[in-house]
Amino acid sequence: MSREFNIDYVFSFIPKMLSYLHITLFIVASSLLLGLIIGLLVALPRMYNIPFLKRVSQVYVSFFRGTPILIQLFLVYYGLPELLKLVDINSSRWDVLWFAVATYALNSGAFISEIIRSGVEAVDRGQIEAAQSVGMSGYQTFTRIILPQALAVVVPVFSNLVIGNLKDTSLAFTIGAMEMTGKSQTLGVATQHFVETYIALSLIYLVVSLILQKLFKVLENTLLKHEHRDTVQSEPKKRKSFVVRYLNPRLSKGGKSI
Amino acid sequence: MSLDFGFIYTAFLGLFSALPNTLIITVVSVLAGLVIGIITALVRIYKVPVLSQISHGYVTFIRGTPMLMHLLLIYFSLPLFIDAGAKHFGWSFHSKDVPYMVFALISFSITSGAYMSEVVRSGIQSVNRGQIEAAYAVGMTTWQVLRRIVFPQAFVVSLPNLTNSIIGMLHGSTLAFTVSVTEIQAQAEILASSNWKYLEVYIAAALIFWGLTVLIERISGLVEKKINVFNGGRAS
């Protein structure tokens, strides 16, 4: 099936694949940015209980969380050109990369809308009322009271999503996008050293995701700095809403550990 | 837009023949993953010297790399080991005798094990320390404490995470097409390329997965309700 294992190939493959890392990171970053916009738009009708749109966003979220990303890739790859034809846009010469970005953006949009919702729900209702009672506007309440607290709650979940997205980009090669996994396929076929190729690729993914994890950990600690001080001293731990626990295993730890 | 709705239905029926493979992959990897997960979680919680470092490395590696990598690594490296073993010990079977499905099952179980270990760990750690001490105080053995006190409560807490992991494995099973296992994704590709109706086929495939996911979520919701009856209606 493949030739004798040779560790040297692993080292020679790493730089070759690293030269495609920026494409992988580009997919992650651009899909997250677009996903944030989509997520916000989708979360709003549900938070403000807007009749028809609320249903639409529920179906959207359920669909993108309920189907495999691989199927979504193919749906977008074959479906988007058809939709664009309706508005007279010819997408046949577009780079497949854009289809990958569109899929990951739609996918993360669904997850991000849930993250936004859970973050906002985690903020105590009383605080919002208090903010309004001292005369803050809706915008002020949001930016000064809700957002800082919501951010601290959602960072760990968001970190999981980003790393999940990074790993999901490995599927973009199935529609022909040339990112790291796509490159690894061509390297593997060219040299017939598949095992070495995938070891090299795994190492790159591992290092990148560990770096991302560390960065988010630092961010989380910064955001929670003030929180730790008061909770340790006075209040007992507040119960987080079900959605938060559902999304984030790390928050579900109640009681003391073994 | 030319969408052949009739063909979506035809594809839907055509894809059902591949459903058993998808379900086998999901069920086997979840169950095997649960076993691996419980072992690695316990090893880490009890801080067993060498084993806990190994499990930590295993969980970190698996969670830091895409599932596709695990599958491809197993698919390409396991035959090398099997063939080397066959040559060395004179076994009668070679890597070509191993069905592709076996590679998929092994790899997905390894993947699922790492995620399950985190699910199990957070579940077990949510059990109050005082209860465990109380159980020891009335003379239970460690195994009894785990089985009667820790596991039942840990299960309740980790049910949502468990559901997420099951759904994750269901969705992950689509990757098996890369090692030529005919699950729904592979069947979809076959149907699509022989009929030139790609969009319709993938819509049908998406509907099947969506249905399965909603079903799993419903079942988990019911189980959760049922469990919480004994819990005085509290969430956990």
Short mmCIF file of N, CA and C in Angstrom, two decimals, chain A residues 134-206:
data_model
loop_
_atom_site.label_atom_id
_atom_site.label_comp_id
_atom_site.label_asym_id
_atom_site.label_seq_id
_atom_site.Cartn_x
_atom_site.Cartn_y
_atom_site.Cartn_z
N VAL A 134 -31.02 53.16 36.23
CA VAL A 134 -30.16 54.33 36.41
C VAL A 134 -30.09 55.16 35.13
N GLY A 135 -30.97 54.82 34.18
CA GLY A 135 -31.12 55.67 33.00
C GLY A 135 -30.24 55.34 31.81
N MET A 136 -29.67 54.14 31.77
CA MET A 136 -28.88 53.78 30.59
C MET A 136 -29.82 53.46 29.42
N SER A 137 -29.36 53.76 28.22
CA SER A 137 -30.13 53.41 27.04
C SER A 137 -29.90 51.93 26.74
N GLY A 138 -30.69 51.40 25.81
CA GLY A 138 -30.53 49.99 25.44
C GLY A 138 -29.12 49.69 24.98
N TYR A 139 -28.58 50.63 24.18
CA TYR A 139 -27.24 50.44 23.64
C TYR A 139 -26.20 50.45 24.76
N GLN A 140 -26.38 51.40 25.67
CA GLN A 140 -25.43 51.51 26.80
C GLN A 140 -25.49 50.26 27.67
N THR A 141 -26.72 49.79 27.94
CA THR A 141 -26.87 48.59 28.75
C THR A 141 -26.12 47.43 28.10
N PHE A 142 -26.27 47.35 26.77
CA PHE A 142 -25.65 46.25 26.07
C PHE A 142 -24.13 46.34 26.13
N THR A 143 -23.58 47.50 25.77
CA THR A 143 -22.12 47.60 25.69
C THR A 143 -21.45 47.63 27.05
N ARG A 144 -22.13 48.20 28.05
CA ARG A 144 -21.46 48.35 29.35
C ARG A 144 -21.75 47.22 30.32
N ILE A 145 -22.95 46.64 30.25
CA ILE A 145 -23.33 45.63 31.24
C ILE A 145 -23.32 44.22 30.64
N ILE A 146 -24.08 44.06 29.56
CA ILE A 146 -24.25 42.69 29.03
C ILE A 146 -22.98 42.18 28.38
N LEU A 147 -22.43 42.99 27.45
CA LEU A 147 -21.32 42.50 26.63
C LEU A 147 -20.11 42.03 27.44
N PRO A 148 -19.62 42.84 28.39
CA PRO A 148 -18.42 42.39 29.11
C PRO A 148 -18.63 41.07 29.84
N GLN A 149 -19.81 40.91 30.45
CA GLN A 149 -20.06 39.68 31.19
C GLN A 149 -20.29 38.51 30.27
N ALA A 150 -21.05 38.78 29.18
CA ALA A 150 -21.35 37.72 28.23
C ALA A 150 -20.05 37.20 27.61
N LEU A 151 -19.14 38.12 27.28
CA LEU A 151 -17.87 37.73 26.67
C LEU A 151 -17.11 36.75 27.55
N ALA A 152 -17.07 37.07 28.85
CA ALA A 152 -16.31 36.21 29.76
C ALA A 152 -16.90 34.81 29.79
N VAL A 153 -18.24 34.72 29.69
CA VAL A 153 -18.87 33.40 29.74
C VAL A 153 -18.60 32.62 28.46
N VAL A 154 -18.62 33.34 27.31
CA VAL A 154 -18.58 32.60 26.05
C VAL A 154 -17.17 32.29 25.54
N VAL A 155 -16.16 32.92 26.11
CA VAL A 155 -14.82 32.68 25.56
C VAL A 155 -14.42 31.21 25.51
N PRO A 156 -14.65 30.42 26.59
CA PRO A 156 -14.26 29.01 26.49
C PRO A 156 -15.02 28.26 25.38
N VAL A 157 -16.31 28.55 25.24
CA VAL A 157 -17.10 27.88 24.22
C VAL A 157 -16.60 28.31 22.83
N PHE A 158 -16.32 29.60 22.71
CA PHE A 158 -15.84 30.15 21.46
C PHE A 158 -14.51 29.51 21.08
N SER A 159 -13.67 29.32 22.09
CA SER A 159 -12.37 28.70 21.86
C SER A 159 -12.54 27.30 21.28
N ASN A 160 -13.49 26.54 21.85
CA ASN A 160 -13.78 25.21 21.31
C ASN A 160 -14.22 25.29 19.87
N LEU A 161 -15.05 26.29 19.57
CA LEU A 161 -15.57 26.44 18.22
C LEU A 161 -14.45 26.74 17.23
N VAL A 162 -13.54 27.64 17.62
CA VAL A 162 -12.45 28.01 16.72
C VAL A 162 -11.58 26.79 16.43
N ILE A 163 -11.27 26.03 17.48
CA ILE A 163 -10.44 24.84 17.27
C ILE A 163 -11.19 23.80 16.46
N GLY A 164 -12.48 23.67 16.72
CA GLY A 164 -13.30 22.78 15.91
C GLY A 164 -13.28 23.19 14.44
N ASN A 165 -13.38 24.49 14.21
CA ASN A 165 -13.34 25.02 12.84
C ASN A 165 -12.02 24.72 12.16
N LEU A 166 -10.94 24.90 12.92
CA LEU A 166 -9.61 24.62 12.39
C LEU A 166 -9.55 23.17 11.90
N LYS A 167 -10.08 22.27 12.73
CA LYS A 167 -10.02 20.85 12.37
C LYS A 167 -10.96 20.55 11.20
N ASP A 168 -12.11 21.25 11.19
CA ASP A 168 -13.05 21.01 10.09
C ASP A 168 -12.49 21.44 8.73
N THR A 169 -11.57 22.40 8.74
CA THR A 169 -11.06 22.85 7.44
C THR A 169 -10.36 21.71 6.71
N SER A 170 -9.98 20.66 7.46
CA SER A 170 -9.31 19.53 6.81
C SER A 170 -10.23 18.86 5.79
N LEU A 171 -11.55 19.20 5.84
CA LEU A 171 -12.47 18.55 4.90
C LEU A 171 -12.59 19.32 3.60
N ALA A 172 -12.05 20.54 3.57
CA ALA A 172 -12.23 21.38 2.38
C ALA A 172 -11.62 20.75 1.14
N PHE A 173 -10.65 19.85 1.36
CA PHE A 173 -10.02 19.22 0.20
C PHE A 173 -11.02 18.39 -0.61
N THR A 174 -12.12 17.93 0.05
CA THR A 174 -13.08 17.08 -0.66
C THR A 174 -13.75 17.82 -1.82
N ILE A 175 -13.85 19.16 -1.73
CA ILE A 175 -14.40 19.88 -2.88
C ILE A 175 -13.26 20.50 -3.70
N GLY A 176 -12.03 20.15 -3.35
CA GLY A 176 -10.90 20.56 -4.18
C GLY A 176 -10.17 21.82 -3.74
N ALA A 177 -10.45 22.28 -2.49
CA ALA A 177 -9.73 23.46 -2.03
C ALA A 177 -8.31 23.07 -1.66
N MET A 178 -7.35 23.91 -2.03
CA MET A 178 -5.96 23.57 -1.80
C MET A 178 -5.46 24.19 -0.51
N GLU A 179 -5.84 23.58 0.63
CA GLU A 179 -5.26 24.03 1.88
C GLU A 179 -4.31 22.93 2.34
N MET A 180 -3.98 22.89 3.63
CA MET A 180 -2.95 21.94 4.09
C MET A 180 -3.29 20.48 3.78
N THR A 181 -4.55 20.09 4.04
CA THR A 181 -4.90 18.69 3.78
C THR A 181 -4.86 18.38 2.29
N GLY A 182 -5.32 19.34 1.49
CA GLY A 182 -5.26 19.16 0.04
C GLY A 182 -3.83 18.97 -0.42
N LYS A 183 -2.95 19.80 0.15
CA LYS A 183 -1.54 19.68 -0.20
C LYS A 183 -1.00 18.31 0.23
N SER A 184 -1.43 17.87 1.43
CA SER A 184 -0.93 16.60 1.93
C SER A 184 -1.35 15.45 1.01
N GLN A 185 -2.55 15.57 0.44
CA GLN A 185 -3.01 14.53 -0.48
C GLN A 185 -2.07 14.44 -1.68
N THR A 186 -1.74 15.60 -2.24
CA THR A 186 -0.88 15.55 -3.43
C THR A 186 0.52 15.06 -3.05
N LEU A 187 1.01 15.49 -1.87
CA LEU A 187 2.33 14.99 -1.43
C LEU A 187 2.30 13.48 -1.24
N GLY A 188 1.22 13.00 -0.61
CA GLY A 188 1.11 11.57 -0.34
C GLY A 188 1.09 10.76 -1.63
N VAL A 189 0.29 11.23 -2.58
CA VAL A 189 0.18 10.51 -3.85
C VAL A 189 1.51 10.56 -4.60
N ALA A 190 2.16 11.71 -4.57
CA ALA A 190 3.40 11.87 -5.33
C ALA A 190 4.52 10.98 -4.78
N THR A 191 4.61 10.88 -3.44
CA THR A 191 5.73 10.15 -2.86
C THR A 191 5.36 8.75 -2.40
N GLN A 192 4.03 8.48 -2.31
CA GLN A 192 3.55 7.21 -1.78
C GLN A 192 3.92 7.00 -0.30
N HIS A 193 4.34 8.07 0.37
CA HIS A 193 4.63 7.95 1.80
C HIS A 193 3.48 8.57 2.57
N PHE A 194 2.36 7.86 2.61
CA PHE A 194 1.16 8.43 3.21
C PHE A 194 1.27 8.61 4.71
N VAL A 195 1.82 7.60 5.38
CA VAL A 195 1.87 7.65 6.84
C VAL A 195 2.65 8.88 7.29
N GLU A 196 3.81 9.10 6.67
CA GLU A 196 4.64 10.25 7.03
C GLU A 196 3.89 11.55 6.76
N THR A 197 3.18 11.59 5.63
CA THR A 197 2.41 12.80 5.30
C THR A 197 1.43 13.13 6.40
N TYR A 198 0.67 12.10 6.83
CA TYR A 198 -0.38 12.40 7.79
C TYR A 198 0.19 12.64 9.19
N ILE A 199 1.34 12.04 9.49
CA ILE A 199 1.97 12.37 10.78
C ILE A 199 2.38 13.84 10.78
N ALA A 200 3.02 14.26 9.69
CA ALA A 200 3.45 15.66 9.59
C ALA A 200 2.26 16.60 9.72
N LEU A 201 1.20 16.27 9.00
CA LEU A 201 0.01 17.12 9.01
C LEU A 201 -0.62 17.17 10.40
N SER A 202 -0.70 16.00 11.06
CA SER A 202 -1.28 15.96 12.40
C SER A 202 -0.48 16.84 13.36
N LEU A 203 0.86 16.78 13.23
CA LEU A 203 1.69 17.58 14.12
C LEU A 203 1.40 19.07 13.94
N ILE A 204 1.24 19.48 12.67
CA ILE A 204 0.95 20.90 12.44
C ILE A 204 -0.39 21.29 13.08
N TYR A 205 -1.41 20.47 12.83
CA TYR A 205 -2.71 20.77 13.42
C TYR A 205 -2.62 20.82 14.94
N LEU A 206 -1.87 19.86 15.52
CA LEU A 206 -1.76 19.78 16.97
C LEU A 206 -1.14 21.06 17.52
#
